Amino acid sequence: RALLAKMLKERPSRTVVSCGGGVVELEGSRVLLAAHCPVVHVCKAEADVLKVLDGEGATIRRPAYGESTSDVLARRLPLYAAVSDFDFCIREGDADWAAVSADFAKMARRIVGELPPPLARPHSFFLSLTQPTVSELLPLLPALCMGVDALELRADLLSPSSAPALASALSSLRRATSCPLIFTLRSAGEGGKFGGTDAQYVELTLVAARAAVEWIDVEVSRKGALDALLKAPAVSRGVSALIGSHHDFERTPSAIGQAGLDTLIAQCALGGKAAIAKLVLKGEGAADSLAMRALAERSLPVLCVAKTDVNVIAICVGEGGKLSRVL
């Protein structure tokens, strides 16, 4: 603990202090780490850890724990999560240490602000990844990313959609492309496949924040997720930006009316906390597309009063909404 305190005090910047896994065993060390930001938890797959420590031919030895390595990991994982701000995930079986080191260095530079977050710009677009696994997309990514400003990972369409699987998917994308990432967990009620609880929505969304994803889509109806994200260091430090979104595929702009549209887009701005306010409605013709274009034009100056760099996405879905996507 004394050595850790000394290092944090004497080398406050441009220094990576590498701690052994047992650092969380001491309460004093946990207090120091929890008070410091940023702290990155380097997450190695449990199977790889057990192979190195307990597997046949293992050469690395540790002091006797008095319990199995699996039990030690299970006990420590909540402690790691409690004292850290970000997770750097090493995928199972990944032994390309040069690439791992490069990935970590890039993430560290983003976390400390050496690599500024990308800004949304007019006439930009992103590509949604909707396959159930990321691995099948990796060989195609170089071609898919040509001219693309960002990649959207539809986490609600992943199989499985657990926190470890999501962390591994994000790690795979980081290795395969330098394109900025958008994390989206779309609820069934808004056109997606996620049907879990609010607590599960928060858990998976925070995986993206701890992975330092550039943009995180949060549905305006998910107040618990918004509150949790605003407390996450990734958001509070400006590493990850928020997209406040609302999707309604039953109502058209014409049915909602101008006043209702203005209210919805203001809600998507998340009280000035969103970098992008996104509203998607049903389109039944050119009038609906033009209404959404008009909404974007009149709302932008109003929203910029609360947040100067806010952007607006206002589009329609369906055959009758195609025009809104090119206006």
mmCIF file of C-alpha atoms in Angstrom:
data_model
loop_
_atom_site.group_PDB
_atom_site.id
_atom_site.type_symbol
_atom_site.label_atom_id
_atom_site.label_comp_id
_atom_site.label_asym_id
_atom_site.label_seq_id
_atom_site.Cartn_x
_atom_site.Cartn_y
_atom_site.Cartn_z
ATOM 1 C CA ARG A 1 0.000 0.000 0.000
ATOM 2 C CA ALA A 2 2.783 2.430 0.907
ATOM 3 C CA LEU A 3 4.548 1.828 -2.420
ATOM 4 C CA LEU A 4 1.303 2.327 -4.350
ATOM 5 C CA ALA A 5 0.607 5.580 -2.503
ATOM 6 C CA LYS A 6 4.140 6.771 -3.235
ATOM 7 C CA MET A 7 3.868 5.984 -6.949
ATOM 8 C CA LEU A 8 0.512 7.698 -7.331
ATOM 9 C CA LYS A 9 1.786 10.785 -5.566
ATOM 10 C CA GLU A 10 5.191 11.125 -7.227
ATOM 11 C CA ARG A 11 4.225 10.132 -10.770
ATOM 12 C CA PRO A 12 0.787 11.650 -11.278
ATOM 13 C CA SER A 13 0.845 11.879 -15.110
ATOM 14 C CA ARG A 14 2.157 10.053 -18.203
ATOM 15 C CA THR A 15 2.837 6.989 -16.079
ATOM 16 C CA VAL A 16 1.212 3.572 -16.067
ATOM 17 C CA VAL A 17 1.399 1.964 -12.638
ATOM 18 C CA SER A 18 0.984 -1.783 -13.118
ATOM 19 C CA CYS A 19 -0.482 -3.534 -10.074
ATOM 20 C CA GLY A 20 -0.576 -7.254 -9.420
ATOM 21 C CA GLY A 21 -3.939 -8.941 -9.120
ATOM 22 C CA GLY A 22 -3.575 -9.255 -5.368
ATOM 23 C CA VAL A 23 -3.552 -5.505 -4.848
ATOM 24 C CA VAL A 24 -7.277 -5.587 -4.080
ATOM 25 C CA GLU A 25 -6.765 -7.938 -1.152
ATOM 26 C CA LEU A 26 -5.771 -5.008 1.070
ATOM 27 C CA GLU A 27 -8.486 -2.541 2.014
ATOM 28 C CA GLY A 28 -6.002 0.323 2.111
ATOM 29 C CA SER A 29 -4.976 -0.351 -1.486
ATOM 30 C CA ARG A 30 -8.603 -0.521 -2.566
ATOM 31 C CA VAL A 31 -9.231 2.883 -0.991
ATOM 32 C CA LEU A 32 -6.269 4.363 -2.886
ATOM 33 C CA LEU A 33 -7.383 2.907 -6.209
ATOM 34 C CA ALA A 34 -11.013 3.927 -5.757
ATOM 35 C CA ALA A 35 -9.925 7.515 -5.088
ATOM 36 C CA HIS A 36 -7.747 7.626 -8.209
ATOM 37 C CA CYS A 37 -8.956 8.075 -11.782
ATOM 38 C CA PRO A 38 -8.427 6.564 -14.237
ATOM 39 C CA VAL A 39 -7.936 2.986 -13.099
ATOM 40 C CA VAL A 40 -8.087 0.356 -15.851
ATOM 41 C CA HIS A 41 -8.901 -3.270 -15.112
ATOM 42 C CA VAL A 42 -7.070 -5.492 -17.617
ATOM 43 C CA CYS A 43 -9.466 -8.410 -18.023
ATOM 44 C CA LYS A 44 -7.975 -11.670 -19.234
ATOM 45 C CA ALA A 45 -10.285 -14.586 -20.011
ATOM 46 C CA GLU A 46 -10.629 -16.916 -17.029
ATOM 47 C CA ALA A 47 -9.818 -19.944 -19.196
ATOM 48 C CA ASP A 48 -6.501 -18.369 -20.192
ATOM 49 C CA VAL A 49 -5.670 -17.460 -16.592
ATOM 50 C CA LEU A 50 -6.359 -20.988 -15.406
ATOM 51 C CA LYS A 51 -4.336 -22.443 -18.274
ATOM 52 C CA VAL A 52 -1.296 -20.350 -17.362
ATOM 53 C CA LEU A 53 -1.528 -20.922 -13.612
ATOM 54 C CA ASP A 54 -3.054 -24.368 -13.259
ATOM 55 C CA GLY A 55 -2.856 -25.987 -16.688
ATOM 56 C CA GLU A 56 -0.647 -28.847 -17.767
ATOM 57 C CA GLY A 57 2.912 -27.645 -18.134
ATOM 58 C CA ALA A 58 2.209 -24.351 -16.378
ATOM 59 C CA THR A 59 5.441 -22.509 -15.612
ATOM 60 C CA ILE A 60 4.086 -19.546 -13.671
ATOM 61 C CA ARG A 61 3.748 -20.163 -9.945
ATOM 62 C CA ARG A 62 1.915 -18.141 -7.348
ATOM 63 C CA PRO A 63 1.933 -18.339 -3.541
ATOM 64 C CA ALA A 64 -0.509 -20.895 -2.198
ATOM 65 C CA TYR A 65 -3.879 -19.202 -1.923
ATOM 66 C CA GLY A 66 -5.440 -21.802 0.324
ATOM 67 C CA GLU A 67 -8.275 -21.911 -2.228
ATOM 68 C CA SER A 68 -8.631 -22.707 -5.915
ATOM 69 C CA THR A 69 -7.599 -20.166 -8.546
ATOM 70 C CA SER A 70 -11.200 -20.077 -9.756
ATOM 71 C CA ASP A 71 -12.410 -19.180 -6.273
ATOM 72 C CA VAL A 72 -9.777 -16.452 -5.993
ATOM 73 C CA LEU A 73 -10.914 -14.953 -9.303
ATOM 74 C CA ALA A 74 -14.572 -15.130 -8.316
ATOM 75 C CA ARG A 75 -13.821 -13.334 -5.049
ATOM 76 C CA ARG A 76 -11.641 -10.672 -6.636
ATOM 77 C CA LEU A 77 -13.710 -9.779 -9.698
ATOM 78 C CA PRO A 78 -16.242 -7.648 -7.764
ATOM 79 C CA LEU A 79 -13.334 -5.902 -6.043
ATOM 80 C CA TYR A 80 -11.683 -5.128 -9.378
ATOM 81 C CA ALA A 81 -14.962 -3.679 -10.657
ATOM 82 C CA ALA A 82 -15.432 -1.572 -7.531
ATOM 83 C CA VAL A 83 -12.037 0.161 -7.715
ATOM 84 C CA SER A 84 -11.665 0.536 -11.508
ATOM 85 C CA ASP A 85 -13.139 2.942 -14.033
ATOM 86 C CA PHE A 86 -12.477 1.168 -17.327
ATOM 87 C CA ASP A 87 -12.064 -2.390 -18.589
ATOM 88 C CA PHE A 88 -9.506 -3.475 -21.161
ATOM 89 C CA CYS A 89 -10.617 -6.884 -22.384
ATOM 90 C CA ILE A 90 -8.155 -9.441 -23.765
ATOM 91 C CA ARG A 91 -10.121 -12.014 -25.753
ATOM 92 C CA GLU A 92 -9.764 -15.683 -24.953
ATOM 93 C CA GLY A 93 -6.807 -17.201 -26.775
ATOM 94 C CA ASP A 94 -5.388 -13.852 -27.895
ATOM 95 C CA ALA A 95 -1.589 -14.219 -27.744
ATOM 96 C CA ASP A 96 -0.634 -11.415 -30.130
ATOM 97 C CA TRP A 97 0.962 -9.334 -27.389
ATOM 98 C CA ALA A 98 2.268 -6.676 -29.739
ATOM 99 C CA ALA A 99 -1.290 -6.026 -30.933
ATOM 100 C CA VAL A 100 -2.627 -6.220 -27.368
ATOM 101 C CA SER A 101 -0.083 -3.624 -26.269
ATOM 102 C CA ALA A 102 -1.000 -1.343 -29.168
ATOM 103 C CA ASP A 103 -4.701 -1.677 -28.358
ATOM 104 C CA PHE A 104 -4.059 -0.837 -24.708
ATOM 105 C CA ALA A 105 -1.903 2.175 -25.591
ATOM 106 C CA LYS A 106 -4.625 3.564 -27.850
ATOM 107 C CA MET A 107 -7.270 3.087 -25.174
ATOM 108 C CA ALA A 108 -5.039 4.722 -22.551
ATOM 109 C CA ARG A 109 -4.437 7.729 -24.797
ATOM 110 C CA ARG A 110 -8.162 8.169 -25.310
ATOM 111 C CA ILE A 111 -8.875 7.891 -21.590
ATOM 112 C CA VAL A 112 -6.340 10.577 -20.646
ATOM 113 C CA GLY A 113 -7.414 12.896 -23.458
ATOM 114 C CA GLU A 114 -4.422 12.580 -25.789
ATOM 115 C CA LEU A 115 -6.737 11.302 -28.526
ATOM 116 C CA PRO A 116 -9.729 13.672 -28.591
ATOM 117 C CA PRO A 117 -13.155 12.105 -29.057
ATOM 118 C CA PRO A 118 -14.556 12.302 -32.591
ATOM 119 C CA LEU A 119 -17.176 14.945 -33.250
ATOM 120 C CA ALA A 120 -20.346 14.312 -35.197
ATOM 121 C CA ARG A 121 -20.430 16.370 -38.375
ATOM 122 C CA PRO A 122 -23.035 17.236 -41.021
ATOM 123 C CA HIS A 123 -23.629 14.700 -43.796
ATOM 124 C CA SER A 124 -21.895 11.923 -41.893
ATOM 125 C CA PHE A 125 -23.276 8.427 -41.560
ATOM 126 C CA PHE A 126 -22.742 5.231 -39.623
ATOM 127 C CA LEU A 127 -23.060 1.576 -40.532
ATOM 128 C CA SER A 128 -25.070 -0.737 -38.277
ATOM 129 C CA LEU A 129 -23.656 -4.181 -37.523
ATOM 130 C CA THR A 130 -26.660 -6.458 -37.099
ATOM 131 C CA GLN A 131 -25.176 -9.963 -37.242
ATOM 132 C CA PRO A 132 -25.482 -12.234 -34.177
ATOM 133 C CA THR A 133 -21.695 -12.544 -33.877
ATOM 134 C CA VAL A 134 -18.913 -10.095 -34.595
ATOM 135 C CA SER A 135 -16.458 -12.793 -35.707
ATOM 136 C CA GLU A 136 -18.248 -13.405 -39.006
ATOM 137 C CA LEU A 137 -17.875 -9.708 -39.861
ATOM 138 C CA LEU A 138 -14.176 -9.262 -39.131
ATOM 139 C CA PRO A 139 -12.869 -10.292 -42.581
ATOM 140 C CA LEU A 140 -15.322 -7.871 -44.208
ATOM 141 C CA LEU A 141 -14.646 -4.838 -42.035
ATOM 142 C CA PRO A 142 -11.917 -3.194 -44.168
ATOM 143 C CA ALA A 143 -14.334 -2.982 -47.085
ATOM 144 C CA LEU A 144 -17.370 -2.183 -44.951
ATOM 145 C CA CYS A 145 -15.624 0.732 -43.239
ATOM 146 C CA MET A 146 -14.640 2.568 -46.411
ATOM 147 C CA GLY A 147 -16.125 6.060 -46.171
ATOM 148 C CA VAL A 148 -17.954 5.225 -42.939
ATOM 149 C CA ASP A 149 -17.771 7.695 -40.055
ATOM 150 C CA ALA A 150 -18.698 5.205 -37.323
ATOM 151 C CA LEU A 151 -19.783 1.611 -36.752
ATOM 152 C CA GLU A 152 -22.881 0.897 -34.676
ATOM 153 C CA LEU A 153 -22.821 -2.348 -32.712
ATOM 154 C CA ARG A 154 -26.405 -3.488 -32.203
ATOM 155 C CA ALA A 155 -25.835 -5.294 -28.927
ATOM 156 C CA ASP A 156 -29.488 -6.348 -28.735
ATOM 157 C CA LEU A 157 -28.928 -8.527 -31.814
ATOM 158 C CA LEU A 158 -25.841 -10.311 -30.489
ATOM 159 C CA SER A 159 -26.047 -13.950 -29.456
ATOM 160 C CA PRO A 160 -25.283 -14.343 -26.644
ATOM 161 C CA SER A 161 -25.817 -10.811 -25.336
ATOM 162 C CA SER A 162 -24.150 -11.310 -21.956
ATOM 163 C CA ALA A 163 -21.702 -8.799 -20.499
ATOM 164 C CA PRO A 164 -18.605 -10.994 -21.156
ATOM 165 C CA ALA A 165 -19.710 -11.674 -24.754
ATOM 166 C CA LEU A 166 -20.294 -7.967 -25.318
ATOM 167 C CA ALA A 167 -16.891 -7.029 -23.911
ATOM 168 C CA SER A 168 -15.248 -9.601 -26.192
ATOM 169 C CA ALA A 169 -17.170 -8.304 -29.226
ATOM 170 C CA LEU A 170 -16.050 -4.730 -28.548
ATOM 171 C CA SER A 171 -12.458 -5.919 -28.139
ATOM 172 C CA SER A 172 -12.639 -7.740 -31.482
ATOM 173 C CA LEU A 173 -13.924 -4.633 -33.244
ATOM 174 C CA ARG A 174 -11.199 -2.481 -31.704
ATOM 175 C CA ARG A 175 -8.559 -4.855 -33.041
ATOM 176 C CA ALA A 176 -10.078 -5.056 -36.520
ATOM 177 C CA THR A 177 -10.851 -1.391 -37.220
ATOM 178 C CA SER A 178 -9.939 2.119 -36.155
ATOM 179 C CA CYS A 179 -13.465 3.307 -36.945
ATOM 180 C CA PRO A 180 -15.221 4.955 -33.966
ATOM 181 C CA LEU A 181 -17.890 2.805 -32.336
ATOM 182 C CA ILE A 182 -21.506 3.429 -31.391
ATOM 183 C CA PHE A 183 -23.072 1.129 -28.816
ATOM 184 C CA THR A 184 -26.805 0.504 -29.116
ATOM 185 C CA LEU A 185 -29.020 -1.758 -27.031
ATOM 186 C CA ARG A 186 -32.394 -1.279 -28.675
ATOM 187 C CA SER A 187 -35.453 -2.321 -26.683
ATOM 188 C CA ALA A 188 -38.194 -4.435 -28.196
ATOM 189 C CA GLY A 189 -40.637 -1.595 -27.642
ATOM 190 C CA GLU A 190 -38.503 0.657 -29.852
ATOM 191 C CA GLY A 191 -37.920 -1.757 -32.699
ATOM 192 C CA GLY A 192 -35.062 -3.838 -31.255
ATOM 193 C CA LYS A 193 -34.689 -7.270 -29.688
ATOM 194 C CA PHE A 194 -33.716 -6.452 -26.105
ATOM 195 C CA GLY A 195 -36.408 -7.640 -23.731
ATOM 196 C CA GLY A 196 -34.508 -7.629 -20.448
ATOM 197 C CA THR A 197 -35.041 -5.660 -17.274
ATOM 198 C CA ASP A 198 -33.942 -2.104 -16.582
ATOM 199 C CA ALA A 199 -31.138 -3.481 -14.417
ATOM 200 C CA GLN A 200 -29.875 -5.634 -17.305
ATOM 201 C CA TYR A 201 -30.081 -2.646 -19.645
ATOM 202 C CA VAL A 202 -27.944 -0.633 -17.239
ATOM 203 C CA GLU A 203 -25.444 -3.492 -16.824
ATOM 204 C CA LEU A 204 -24.872 -3.943 -20.554
ATOM 205 C CA THR A 205 -24.754 -0.221 -21.267
ATOM 206 C CA LEU A 206 -22.096 0.245 -18.595
ATOM 207 C CA VAL A 207 -19.997 -2.462 -20.300
ATOM 208 C CA ALA A 208 -19.773 -0.084 -23.262
ATOM 209 C CA ALA A 209 -18.878 2.865 -21.035
ATOM 210 C CA ARG A 210 -16.146 0.909 -19.261
ATOM 211 C CA ALA A 211 -14.800 -0.124 -22.679
ATOM 212 C CA ALA A 212 -14.538 3.581 -23.628
ATOM 213 C CA VAL A 213 -16.872 3.326 -26.623
ATOM 214 C CA GLU A 214 -17.005 6.662 -28.430
ATOM 215 C CA TRP A 215 -20.810 7.016 -28.517
ATOM 216 C CA ILE A 216 -23.432 5.317 -26.375
ATOM 217 C CA ASP A 217 -27.080 5.318 -27.411
ATOM 218 C CA VAL A 218 -29.414 5.612 -24.427
ATOM 219 C CA GLU A 219 -33.180 5.526 -24.816
ATOM 220 C CA VAL A 220 -34.834 8.526 -23.190
ATOM 221 C CA SER A 221 -37.249 6.266 -21.330
ATOM 222 C CA ARG A 222 -34.329 4.563 -19.530
ATOM 223 C CA LYS A 223 -33.759 7.082 -16.769
ATOM 224 C CA GLY A 224 -31.881 4.576 -14.627
ATOM 225 C CA ALA A 225 -29.389 3.954 -17.414
ATOM 226 C CA LEU A 226 -28.931 7.683 -17.989
ATOM 227 C CA ASP A 227 -28.269 8.297 -14.296
ATOM 228 C CA ALA A 228 -25.733 5.445 -14.215
ATOM 229 C CA LEU A 229 -23.983 6.637 -17.380
ATOM 230 C CA LEU A 230 -23.665 10.200 -16.139
ATOM 231 C CA LYS A 231 -21.770 8.847 -13.121
ATOM 232 C CA ALA A 232 -19.493 6.669 -15.258
ATOM 233 C CA PRO A 233 -15.985 8.168 -15.657
ATOM 234 C CA ALA A 234 -16.115 7.520 -19.407
ATOM 235 C CA VAL A 235 -19.006 9.971 -19.745
ATOM 236 C CA SER A 236 -18.047 12.448 -17.038
ATOM 237 C CA ARG A 237 -14.492 12.721 -18.473
ATOM 238 C CA GLY A 238 -15.756 13.140 -22.047
ATOM 239 C CA VAL A 239 -14.308 9.858 -23.305
ATOM 240 C CA SER A 240 -17.749 8.582 -24.340
ATOM 241 C CA ALA A 241 -20.544 10.798 -25.664
ATOM 242 C CA LEU A 242 -24.270 10.120 -25.327
ATOM 243 C CA ILE A 243 -26.898 9.766 -28.033
ATOM 244 C CA GLY A 244 -30.339 10.377 -26.587
ATOM 245 C CA SER A 245 -32.798 8.417 -28.705
ATOM 246 C CA HIS A 246 -36.485 7.714 -29.106
ATOM 247 C CA HIS A 247 -37.989 5.361 -31.707
ATOM 248 C CA ASP A 248 -41.719 5.147 -32.406
ATOM 249 C CA PHE A 249 -42.681 3.089 -35.440
ATOM 250 C CA GLU A 250 -46.403 3.495 -34.912
ATOM 251 C CA ARG A 251 -46.803 7.279 -35.119
ATOM 252 C CA THR A 252 -45.951 9.654 -37.947
ATOM 253 C CA PRO A 253 -44.702 13.251 -37.673
ATOM 254 C CA SER A 254 -47.966 14.397 -39.205
ATOM 255 C CA ALA A 255 -49.951 12.681 -36.460
ATOM 256 C CA ILE A 256 -47.762 14.039 -33.665
ATOM 257 C CA GLY A 257 -47.698 17.642 -34.868
ATOM 258 C CA GLN A 258 -45.049 20.345 -34.573
ATOM 259 C CA ALA A 259 -45.432 20.960 -30.838
ATOM 260 C CA GLY A 260 -45.224 17.253 -30.074
ATOM 261 C CA LEU A 261 -42.139 16.860 -32.266
ATOM 262 C CA ASP A 262 -40.420 19.749 -30.525
ATOM 263 C CA THR A 263 -41.122 18.134 -27.154
ATOM 264 C CA LEU A 264 -39.769 14.745 -28.279
ATOM 265 C CA ILE A 265 -36.524 16.097 -29.729
ATOM 266 C CA ALA A 266 -35.970 18.172 -26.578
ATOM 267 C CA GLN A 267 -36.339 15.007 -24.503
ATOM 268 C CA CYS A 268 -33.761 13.308 -26.737
ATOM 269 C CA ALA A 269 -31.287 16.088 -25.938
ATOM 270 C CA LEU A 270 -31.248 14.747 -22.353
ATOM 271 C CA GLY A 271 -31.262 18.181 -20.802
ATOM 272 C CA GLY A 272 -28.126 19.256 -22.648
ATOM 273 C CA LYS A 273 -26.212 16.078 -21.813
ATOM 274 C CA ALA A 274 -26.529 14.384 -25.211
ATOM 275 C CA ALA A 275 -24.049 14.995 -28.009
ATOM 276 C CA ILE A 276 -26.675 13.788 -30.467
ATOM 277 C CA ALA A 277 -30.463 13.934 -30.157
ATOM 278 C CA LYS A 278 -31.999 11.167 -32.260
ATOM 279 C CA LEU A 279 -35.696 10.824 -33.095
ATOM 280 C CA VAL A 280 -36.999 8.120 -35.442
ATOM 281 C CA LEU A 281 -40.671 7.884 -36.402
ATOM 282 C CA LYS A 282 -42.862 6.152 -38.970
ATOM 283 C CA GLY A 283 -42.973 7.716 -42.422
ATOM 284 C CA GLU A 284 -45.907 7.546 -44.794
ATOM 285 C CA GLY A 285 -44.869 10.018 -47.440
ATOM 286 C CA ALA A 286 -42.820 13.043 -48.435
ATOM 287 C CA ALA A 287 -44.685 15.297 -45.998
ATOM 288 C CA ASP A 288 -43.412 13.267 -43.044
ATOM 289 C CA SER A 289 -39.830 13.399 -44.304
ATOM 290 C CA LEU A 290 -40.044 17.153 -44.813
ATOM 291 C CA ALA A 291 -41.499 17.566 -41.320
ATOM 292 C CA MET A 292 -38.512 15.765 -39.806
ATOM 293 C CA ARG A 293 -36.094 17.874 -41.835
ATOM 294 C CA ALA A 294 -37.837 21.020 -40.622
ATOM 295 C CA LEU A 295 -37.663 19.703 -37.061
ATOM 296 C CA ALA A 296 -33.904 19.236 -37.298
ATOM 297 C CA GLU A 297 -33.404 22.741 -38.710
ATOM 298 C CA ARG A 298 -35.491 24.592 -36.132
ATOM 299 C CA SER A 299 -34.456 22.527 -33.103
ATOM 300 C CA LEU A 300 -30.698 22.712 -33.578
ATOM 301 C CA PRO A 301 -30.312 26.405 -32.616
ATOM 302 C CA VAL A 302 -32.536 25.847 -29.561
ATOM 303 C CA LEU A 303 -30.638 22.771 -28.378
ATOM 304 C CA CYS A 304 -27.286 24.463 -28.910
ATOM 305 C CA VAL A 305 -28.135 26.927 -26.157
ATOM 306 C CA ALA A 306 -27.694 24.120 -23.611
ATOM 307 C CA LYS A 307 -24.872 22.290 -25.437
ATOM 308 C CA THR A 308 -22.959 24.071 -28.181
ATOM 309 C CA ASP A 309 -21.782 20.946 -30.023
ATOM 310 C CA VAL A 310 -25.094 19.061 -30.086
ATOM 311 C CA ASN A 311 -26.279 17.437 -33.319
ATOM 312 C CA VAL A 312 -29.699 16.191 -34.414
ATOM 313 C CA ILE A 313 -30.812 13.026 -36.220
ATOM 314 C CA ALA A 314 -34.494 13.212 -37.210
ATOM 315 C CA ILE A 315 -35.594 10.567 -39.700
ATOM 316 C CA CYS A 316 -38.453 8.273 -40.653
ATOM 317 C CA VAL A 317 -38.507 4.527 -41.281
ATOM 318 C CA GLY A 318 -40.406 2.533 -43.842
ATOM 319 C CA GLU A 319 -40.903 2.957 -47.561
ATOM 320 C CA GLY A 320 -42.593 6.289 -46.992
ATOM 321 C CA GLY A 321 -39.668 7.599 -44.948
ATOM 322 C CA LYS A 322 -36.806 6.981 -47.362
ATOM 323 C CA LEU A 323 -36.599 10.629 -48.366
ATOM 324 C CA SER A 324 -35.820 11.679 -44.774
ATOM 325 C CA ARG A 325 -32.578 9.683 -44.848
ATOM 326 C CA VAL A 326 -31.099 11.696 -47.717
ATOM 327 C CA LEU A 327 -32.395 15.198 -46.944
#
